[in-house]
Coordinates of C-alpha atoms and ligand atoms in Angstrom, one line a residue:
M179 CA 123.2 82.0 110.3
A180 CA 124.5 83.5 107.1
L181 CA 127.5 81.7 105.5
S182 CA 130.5 83.6 104.2
G183 CA 131.5 83.5 100.5
I184 CA 134.2 81.0 101.2
Q185 CA 131.9 78.7 103.1
I186 CA 129.4 78.8 100.3
Y187 CA 132.2 78.1 97.7
K188 CA 133.0 74.9 99.5
L189 CA 129.5 73.7 98.9
L190 CA 129.5 74.5 95.1
P191 CA 130.6 72.1 92.4
Q192 CA 133.9 74.1 91.9
T193 CA 134.0 73.3 88.2
N194 CA 134.0 76.9 87.0
C195 CA 131.7 75.9 84.2
K196 CA 130.4 79.6 83.9
E197 CA 126.7 78.5 83.3
C198 CA 125.6 80.8 86.1
G199 CA 127.0 83.7 84.2
F200 CA 130.1 84.2 86.5
P201 CA 133.6 83.2 85.5
T202 CA 134.2 81.1 88.6
C203 CA 132.4 79.4 91.4
L204 CA 134.1 81.7 93.8
A205 CA 132.7 84.8 92.1
F206 CA 129.3 83.2 92.2
A207 CA 129.7 82.3 95.9
M208 CA 130.6 85.9 96.7
K209 CA 127.5 87.2 94.9
L210 CA 125.3 84.6 96.7
A211 CA 126.7 85.7 100.1
A212 CA 125.9 89.3 99.2
K213 CA 122.3 88.2 98.3
Q214 CA 122.7 89.5 94.8
I215 CA 121.8 86.3 93.0
E216 CA 119.8 83.1 93.7
L217 CA 121.2 79.7 94.1
S218 CA 119.0 78.4 91.3
A219 CA 121.3 80.2 88.9
C220 CA 123.8 77.3 89.3
P221 CA 122.2 74.3 87.5
T222 CA 124.7 71.7 88.8
V223 CA 124.7 72.3 92.6
S224 CA 124.0 69.0 94.4
E225 CA 120.8 68.4 96.4
E226 CA 122.8 68.1 99.6
S227 CA 124.4 71.5 99.0
K228 CA 121.0 72.9 98.2
V229 CA 119.8 71.9 101.6
A230 CA 122.9 73.2 103.3
L231 CA 122.7 76.5 101.5
A232 CA 118.9 76.9 101.8
E233 CA 119.1 79.3 104.7
S234 CA 122.0 81.3 103.2
S235 CA 120.6 81.5 99.7
A236 CA 117.0 82.3 100.8
P237 CA 116.2 85.9 99.9
P238 CA 116.3 88.3 102.9
I239 CA 112.7 89.2 102.3
R240 CA 110.4 86.3 101.6
L241 CA 108.6 86.2 98.3
V242 CA 104.9 86.3 98.8
T243 CA 102.6 85.6 95.9
L244 CA 98.9 86.3 95.6
K245 CA 97.1 84.3 92.9
S246 CA 93.8 84.3 91.2
P247 CA 92.7 83.0 87.8
G248 CA 95.0 84.6 85.3
Y249 CA 96.7 87.0 87.7
E250 CA 99.6 87.0 90.1
V251 CA 100.9 89.7 92.4
K252 CA 104.4 89.1 93.9
A253 CA 106.0 91.0 96.7
G254 CA 109.4 90.6 98.4
N255 CA 112.5 88.8 97.2
E256 CA 114.3 92.2 97.3
T257 CA 118.0 92.3 98.0
V258 CA 119.0 95.9 98.3
L259 CA 118.1 99.0 100.3
F260 CA 118.4 101.4 97.4
R261 CA 117.4 101.0 93.8
H262 CA 120.7 102.3 92.5
D263 CA 122.6 99.5 94.4
K264 CA 121.2 97.1 91.9
T265 CA 117.4 97.1 91.2
F266 CA 114.1 96.5 92.9
Y267 CA 112.3 93.5 91.5
N268 CA 108.6 93.1 92.5
K269 CA 106.5 96.2 92.1
P270 CA 104.1 96.8 95.0
G271 CA 100.6 95.7 94.2
L272 CA 98.0 98.5 94.2
F273 CA 94.7 97.4 95.6
I274 CA 91.4 99.3 95.8
N275 CA 89.5 99.1 99.1
I276 CA 85.9 97.8 98.9
K277 CA 83.6 98.1 101.9
A278 CA 81.2 95.3 102.5
S279 CA 78.8 97.8 104.0
D280 CA 78.4 99.6 100.7
G281 CA 76.2 96.7 99.3
V282 CA 76.5 94.6 96.2
A283 CA 75.2 97.2 93.6
A284 CA 77.6 100.0 94.7
I285 CA 80.5 97.5 95.0
Q286 CA 80.0 96.2 91.6
A287 CA 79.8 99.7 90.1
V288 CA 83.2 100.6 91.5
V289 CA 84.8 97.3 90.7
K290 CA 83.7 97.5 87.1
Q291 CA 85.3 100.9 86.7
A292 CA 88.5 100.1 88.5
D293 CA 88.9 96.7 86.9
S294 CA 88.8 98.2 83.4
Y295 CA 91.0 101.2 84.2
S296 CA 94.2 101.2 82.2
V297 CA 96.7 103.8 81.1
N298 CA 99.4 103.5 78.5
Y299 CA 102.7 104.9 79.7
V300 CA 105.8 104.7 77.4
G301 CA 104.2 101.8 75.6
I302 CA 103.3 99.9 78.8
D303 CA 99.7 99.3 79.9
L304 CA 99.4 100.1 83.6
A305 CA 96.5 98.9 85.8
I306 CA 95.6 98.2 89.4
D307 CA 96.4 94.8 90.8
G308 CA 93.4 93.8 92.9
F309 CA 90.8 94.7 95.5
A310 CA 90.8 94.7 99.3
V311 CA 87.4 93.6 100.6
E312 CA 86.8 95.0 104.1
A313 CA 84.3 93.7 106.6
G314 CA 82.7 95.9 109.2
G315 CA 79.0 95.9 108.6
G316 CA 77.2 94.3 105.6
D317 CA 77.5 90.8 104.3
F318 CA 81.2 90.0 103.9
A319 CA 80.8 86.9 101.8
A320 CA 78.3 88.7 99.5
A321 CA 80.9 91.5 99.1
V322 CA 83.6 89.0 98.1
K323 CA 81.3 87.3 95.6
A324 CA 80.2 90.7 94.2
V325 CA 83.8 91.6 93.5
R326 CA 84.6 88.1 92.1
D327 CA 81.6 88.3 89.8
I328 CA 83.2 91.3 88.1
S329 CA 86.9 91.0 88.5
K330 CA 89.3 88.1 88.7
R331 CA 92.2 90.1 90.1
P332 CA 93.8 88.9 93.4
L333 CA 92.1 89.9 96.7
V334 CA 93.1 91.1 100.1
L335 CA 90.4 90.1 102.7
I336 CA 90.3 92.5 105.6
N337 CA 88.4 90.7 108.4
P338 CA 89.6 90.1 111.9
D339 CA 86.8 87.6 112.6
P340 CA 88.0 84.2 111.6
K341 CA 84.5 82.7 111.2
D342 CA 83.2 85.5 109.0
L343 CA 86.5 85.6 107.1
E344 CA 86.1 81.9 106.2
N345 CA 82.7 82.6 104.6
G346 CA 84.6 84.8 102.1
L347 CA 87.7 82.6 101.8
S348 CA 85.6 79.6 100.9
L349 CA 84.5 81.4 97.7
L350 CA 88.0 81.6 96.4
A351 CA 88.8 78.0 95.6
G352 CA 92.2 77.5 93.9
E353 CA 93.3 81.1 94.7
S354 CA 95.9 82.5 97.2
A355 CA 94.4 85.5 98.8
L356 CA 96.0 87.8 101.5
I357 CA 94.2 87.7 104.8
S358 CA 94.4 91.0 106.7
G359 CA 93.5 91.4 110.4
T360 CA 95.9 89.0 112.2
D361 CA 97.1 90.2 115.5
L362 CA 98.1 88.9 119.0
S363 CA 94.5 88.0 119.8
N364 CA 93.5 85.9 116.9
W365 CA 96.7 84.6 115.2
E366 CA 96.1 80.9 115.9
A367 CA 92.7 80.8 114.2
M368 CA 94.0 83.0 111.4
A369 CA 97.0 80.7 110.8
D370 CA 94.7 77.7 110.6
L371 CA 92.7 79.5 108.0
A372 CA 95.8 80.5 106.0
K373 CA 96.9 76.9 106.0
K374 CA 93.5 75.6 104.9
Y375 CA 93.1 78.1 102.1
Q376 CA 96.7 78.5 101.0
A377 CA 96.5 82.2 101.9
S378 CA 99.1 84.6 103.1
L379 CA 98.7 86.5 106.5
T380 CA 99.1 90.1 107.2
I381 CA 100.5 90.6 110.7
S382 CA 100.2 93.5 113.0
A383 CA 101.4 94.1 116.6
P384 CA 102.3 97.2 118.6
T385 CA 106.1 96.8 118.5
L386 CA 108.7 95.3 116.1
D387 CA 109.7 92.9 118.9
E388 CA 106.1 91.6 119.1
I389 CA 105.8 91.4 115.3
A390 CA 109.0 89.3 115.2
D391 CA 107.7 87.1 118.0
L392 CA 104.4 86.7 116.2
T393 CA 106.0 85.8 112.8
E394 CA 108.0 83.1 114.5
K395 CA 105.0 81.6 116.3
I396 CA 103.0 81.6 113.0
K397 CA 105.9 80.0 111.2
G398 CA 105.9 77.4 113.9
K399 CA 102.3 76.5 112.9
G400 CA 103.5 75.9 109.3
V401 CA 102.5 79.2 107.7
E402 CA 105.5 81.0 106.1
D403 CA 103.8 83.5 103.7
M404 CA 103.4 86.6 105.9
V405 CA 103.2 90.3 105.3
I406 CA 103.9 92.9 107.9
H407 CA 101.3 95.7 108.3
I408 CA 103.1 99.1 108.8
P409 CA 100.6 101.7 110.2
C410 CA 100.6 105.1 108.4
D411 CA 98.9 107.2 111.0
R412 CA 102.0 109.4 111.1
L413 CA 104.1 109.7 107.9
N414 CA 107.4 110.0 109.7
H415 CA 106.6 106.9 111.7
H416 CA 105.7 105.0 108.6
L417 CA 109.0 106.0 106.9
A418 CA 111.1 105.2 110.0
Q419 CA 109.5 101.8 110.5
S420 CA 109.7 100.8 106.8
T421 CA 113.3 101.7 106.8
Q422 CA 114.1 100.0 110.0
L423 CA 112.4 96.8 108.9
R424 CA 114.1 96.8 105.6
R425 CA 117.5 97.4 107.1
L426 CA 117.0 94.6 109.7
A427 CA 116.0 92.2 106.9
I428 CA 118.7 93.1 104.4
K429 CA 121.7 94.3 106.4
A430 CA 121.2 92.1 109.5
N431 CA 119.5 89.2 107.7
Y432 CA 117.0 89.1 110.6
R433 CA 114.6 86.4 109.4
P434 CA 111.7 87.1 111.8
L435 CA 111.2 90.5 110.1
G436 CA 112.2 89.3 106.6
Y437 CA 108.7 89.7 105.0
P438 CA 107.1 92.2 102.6
Y439 CA 105.0 95.0 104.1
I440 CA 101.5 96.3 103.5
T441 CA 100.4 99.9 103.8
F442 CA 96.7 101.0 104.1
A443 CA 96.8 104.6 102.8
E444 CA 94.2 106.7 104.6
G445 CA 92.9 110.2 104.7
D446 CA 91.9 112.7 102.0
L447 CA 93.1 112.4 98.4
A448 CA 96.2 114.6 99.0
R449 CA 97.3 112.6 102.1
V450 CA 96.6 109.3 100.4
S451 CA 98.8 110.3 97.4
I452 CA 101.7 111.2 99.8
V453 CA 101.4 108.0 101.9
A454 CA 101.1 105.8 98.8
A455 CA 104.0 107.5 97.1
Q456 CA 106.1 107.0 100.2
A457 CA 105.0 103.4 100.4
I458 CA 106.0 102.8 96.7
T459 CA 109.5 104.2 97.3
K460 CA 110.0 102.8 100.8
Y461 CA 109.3 99.8 100.7
S462 CA 105.8 98.4 100.7
G463 CA 104.9 95.2 98.8
F464 CA 101.2 95.9 98.9
I465 CA 99.4 99.2 99.1
V466 CA 95.6 99.5 99.7
L467 CA 94.0 102.8 98.4
P468 CA 90.8 103.8 100.1
S469 CA 88.8 104.4 96.9
F470 CA 89.1 104.3 93.1
S471 CA 90.4 107.6 91.7
P472 CA 92.0 107.8 88.2
A473 CA 93.6 111.1 89.3
L474 CA 95.3 109.4 92.1
L475 CA 96.2 106.2 90.3
Y476 CA 97.9 107.6 87.2
P477 CA 100.8 109.3 89.0
L478 CA 101.2 106.4 91.4
L479 CA 101.3 103.9 88.6
V480 CA 103.9 106.0 86.8
L481 CA 106.0 106.5 89.9
R482 CA 105.9 102.7 90.6
E483 CA 107.0 102.0 87.0
N484 CA 109.9 104.4 87.4
I485 CA 111.1 103.1 90.7
Y486 CA 110.8 99.4 89.7
T487 CA 112.6 99.6 86.4
D488 CA 116.2 98.3 86.3
P489 CA 118.4 101.4 86.4
Q490 CA 120.7 99.7 83.9
K491 CA 117.9 99.1 81.4
P492 CA 116.3 102.4 80.3
I493 CA 112.5 102.4 79.7
Q494 CA 111.8 101.8 76.1
V495 CA 108.9 102.4 73.8
Q496 CA 107.8 99.8 71.2
P497 CA 109.5 100.2 67.9
G498 CA 107.0 101.0 65.1
I499 CA 105.3 103.8 63.3
Y500 CA 103.4 106.3 65.4
E501 CA 100.8 108.6 64.0
I502 CA 101.0 112.2 65.3
N503 CA 98.1 114.6 64.6
S504 CA 96.4 112.3 62.1
P505 CA 99.0 112.3 59.4
K506 CA 98.1 112.1 55.7
P507 CA 99.9 110.3 52.9
D508 CA 101.9 113.5 52.1
S509 CA 103.0 114.1 55.8
P510 CA 106.7 113.8 56.5
V511 CA 108.3 110.7 58.1
L512 CA 110.4 111.5 61.1
V513 CA 112.9 108.9 62.5
T514 CA 114.1 108.5 66.1
T515 CA 115.2 105.8 68.6
N516 CA 113.1 103.9 71.1
F517 CA 114.6 105.5 74.3
S518 CA 111.4 106.7 76.0
I519 CA 112.7 110.2 76.8
T520 CA 113.9 110.6 73.2
Y521 CA 110.6 109.4 71.9
F522 CA 108.4 111.6 74.1
S523 CA 110.6 114.7 73.6
I524 CA 110.0 114.6 69.9
A525 CA 106.5 113.2 70.0
N526 CA 105.4 115.9 72.4
E527 CA 107.0 118.7 70.4
V528 CA 105.4 117.7 67.2
E529 CA 102.0 117.0 68.8
G530 CA 102.1 120.4 70.5
S531 CA 102.7 122.1 67.2
G532 CA 99.6 120.6 65.6
L533 CA 101.6 119.5 62.6
P534 CA 100.9 116.0 61.2
A535 CA 103.7 113.5 61.0
W536 CA 104.6 109.9 60.9
L537 CA 107.1 109.0 63.6
V538 CA 109.2 105.9 62.9
V539 CA 110.8 104.5 66.1
C540 CA 113.8 102.2 65.6
D541 CA 114.9 99.6 68.0
A542 CA 118.1 101.0 69.4
E543 CA 118.0 99.0 72.6
G544 CA 116.6 101.9 74.5
M545 CA 119.4 104.3 73.8
S546 CA 119.2 108.0 72.9
V547 CA 120.1 109.0 69.3
L548 CA 123.8 109.9 69.9
T549 CA 124.5 107.1 72.3
A550 CA 122.9 104.5 70.0
W551 CA 124.8 105.8 67.0
A552 CA 128.1 105.7 68.9
A553 CA 127.3 102.1 70.1
G554 CA 126.4 101.0 66.5
K555 CA 122.7 100.5 67.4
F556 CA 121.3 103.3 65.2
D557 CA 122.8 103.1 61.8
S558 CA 121.5 103.3 58.2
E559 CA 120.9 99.6 58.0
R560 CA 118.7 99.7 61.1
I561 CA 116.8 102.8 60.0
A562 CA 116.1 101.3 56.6
K563 CA 115.1 97.9 58.0
T564 CA 112.6 99.6 60.4
I565 CA 111.1 101.6 57.6
K566 CA 110.7 98.5 55.5
E567 CA 109.5 96.3 58.4
F568 CA 106.7 98.6 59.3
D569 CA 105.8 99.1 55.6
V570 CA 106.0 102.9 55.9
A571 CA 106.0 103.2 52.0
S572 CA 102.4 101.9 51.9
K573 CA 101.2 104.8 54.1
V574 CA 102.8 107.7 52.3
T575 CA 102.8 109.2 48.8
K576 CA 105.6 111.6 49.5
K577 CA 108.7 109.5 50.3
L578 CA 110.5 111.9 52.5
V579 CA 112.3 110.8 55.6
V580 CA 113.8 113.2 58.2
L581 CA 116.8 112.0 60.3
P582 CA 117.8 113.5 63.7
G583 CA 120.4 116.2 63.3
H584 CA 122.8 114.3 65.5
V585 CA 123.2 111.6 62.8
A586 CA 123.5 113.8 59.8
V587 CA 126.5 111.7 58.9
L588 CA 124.1 108.8 58.0
S589 CA 122.1 110.6 55.4
G590 CA 124.0 109.3 52.4
E591 CA 124.0 105.8 53.6
V592 CA 120.2 105.9 54.4
E593 CA 119.6 107.2 50.9
A594 CA 121.6 104.2 49.5
E595 CA 119.6 101.8 51.7
L596 CA 116.2 103.3 50.7
P597 CA 116.1 103.9 46.9
G598 CA 113.4 106.2 45.9
W599 CA 113.3 108.1 49.3
E600 CA 114.4 111.6 49.8
V601 CA 116.5 112.0 53.0
R602 CA 116.6 115.2 54.9
V603 CA 118.6 116.1 58.0
G604 CA 116.5 117.6 60.8
P605 CA 117.5 119.6 63.8
R606 CA 119.6 118.2 66.7
E607 CA 117.1 119.2 69.4
A608 CA 113.5 118.1 69.5
V609 CA 112.4 121.6 70.5
D610 CA 113.5 122.8 67.0
V611 CA 111.6 120.2 65.0
P612 CA 108.3 122.1 64.6
A613 CA 110.0 125.2 63.2
F614 CA 112.0 122.9 60.9
M615 CA 108.8 121.3 59.7
K616 CA 107.1 124.6 59.1
Q617 CA 110.0 126.2 57.2
T618 CA 111.4 123.3 55.2
L619 CA 108.9 120.5 54.6
Ligands
LIG877 FE1 130.3 77.1 89.5 FE2 127.7 76.5 89.3 FE3 128.6 78.8 88.3 FE4 129.3 76.5 87.2 S1 127.2 77.3 87.3 S2 130.6 78.3 87.6 S3 129.4 75.2 88.9 S4 128.6 78.2 90.5

């Protein structure tokens, strides 16, 4: 039973010490009641209160973590239906399906490619999260070993046969894998295995009522880390069920369905891309792709990154000096901020023009040029500091720096901060930068 804000307040220290980041214990209690913060943010709450508040403070969707040496994939712990309500926290893990029936050599060839696949998007390296090893012909344990010999990423083990499944699980000492294949017929044996090997369980049943019943039964056996399998045979059904489950968990705080979801995207490449995109946005915690395809992965990884960034914290690129079109020592130095859209607008325009340039990106806390300037995060001091910090002078013979047109007002101050440099004011819009470079530099 969820407690109200006032009921929670009565269990807090009531000292208004502000260590949780809120001005009063009452404000904190209201946030806790709305599931927008965790009880652990209050460092002074008593052990008795922790016990009393455990149910109320538990996230509406349980946090499930898959672990392997050096890796972790987390799903759940979400508190809102829509990203703009606050933020989504744990990006859905993307897993590549590996069929035991393909044999060791073919499995290892795919795992090698997928494991090393990485793309850089706005300064962030994006990669897959793990592999889903599927039984159904072939030697299941040999397939698990074949994957593990190449990649240490977390595993989903898809095998409804508890005996055969254990042959694979026993190879993963010290890991927490996700077992897939638990249903009404085998749940007891699967729950025993999950307990023995610290694994999580994927649950499936024909109706939501039966799923709720099953999660309660499995919880009664001492296994709490569960994941609900949402079938994707029909896209509209997948969307409806995902939404219904999420609403029940978050709005109604219905614990028997308060678990992350898994989607097995199936079909041809076009259909898989649609299913997986839908699962990223609404609301899967784990997504299994039927094969490894860079053409499929890149847009999915970028979509996931965009959905799971905090809307109040814009995506940023790393401050530094970026080389565009192999600049030479006499190429111009352009300056901008580290808001990713600003960076890519200018970088793409200059790159497309074929003109070489050094692009210096200042740390403006992820704001665009005008916003950062107005907020005092992009001033002459910061520009000069960045140019010195990244030792731009050692890369160029022509000390010419071009400021964005929107901050023309800073040119005199930048000149004063950077003795020996010529400062020019460029255009306001990125699209005009190539013409400016051709005509005036
Ligand atoms: Fe109250 Fe705890 Fe927040 Fe301090 S940290 S104001 S005691 S809720």
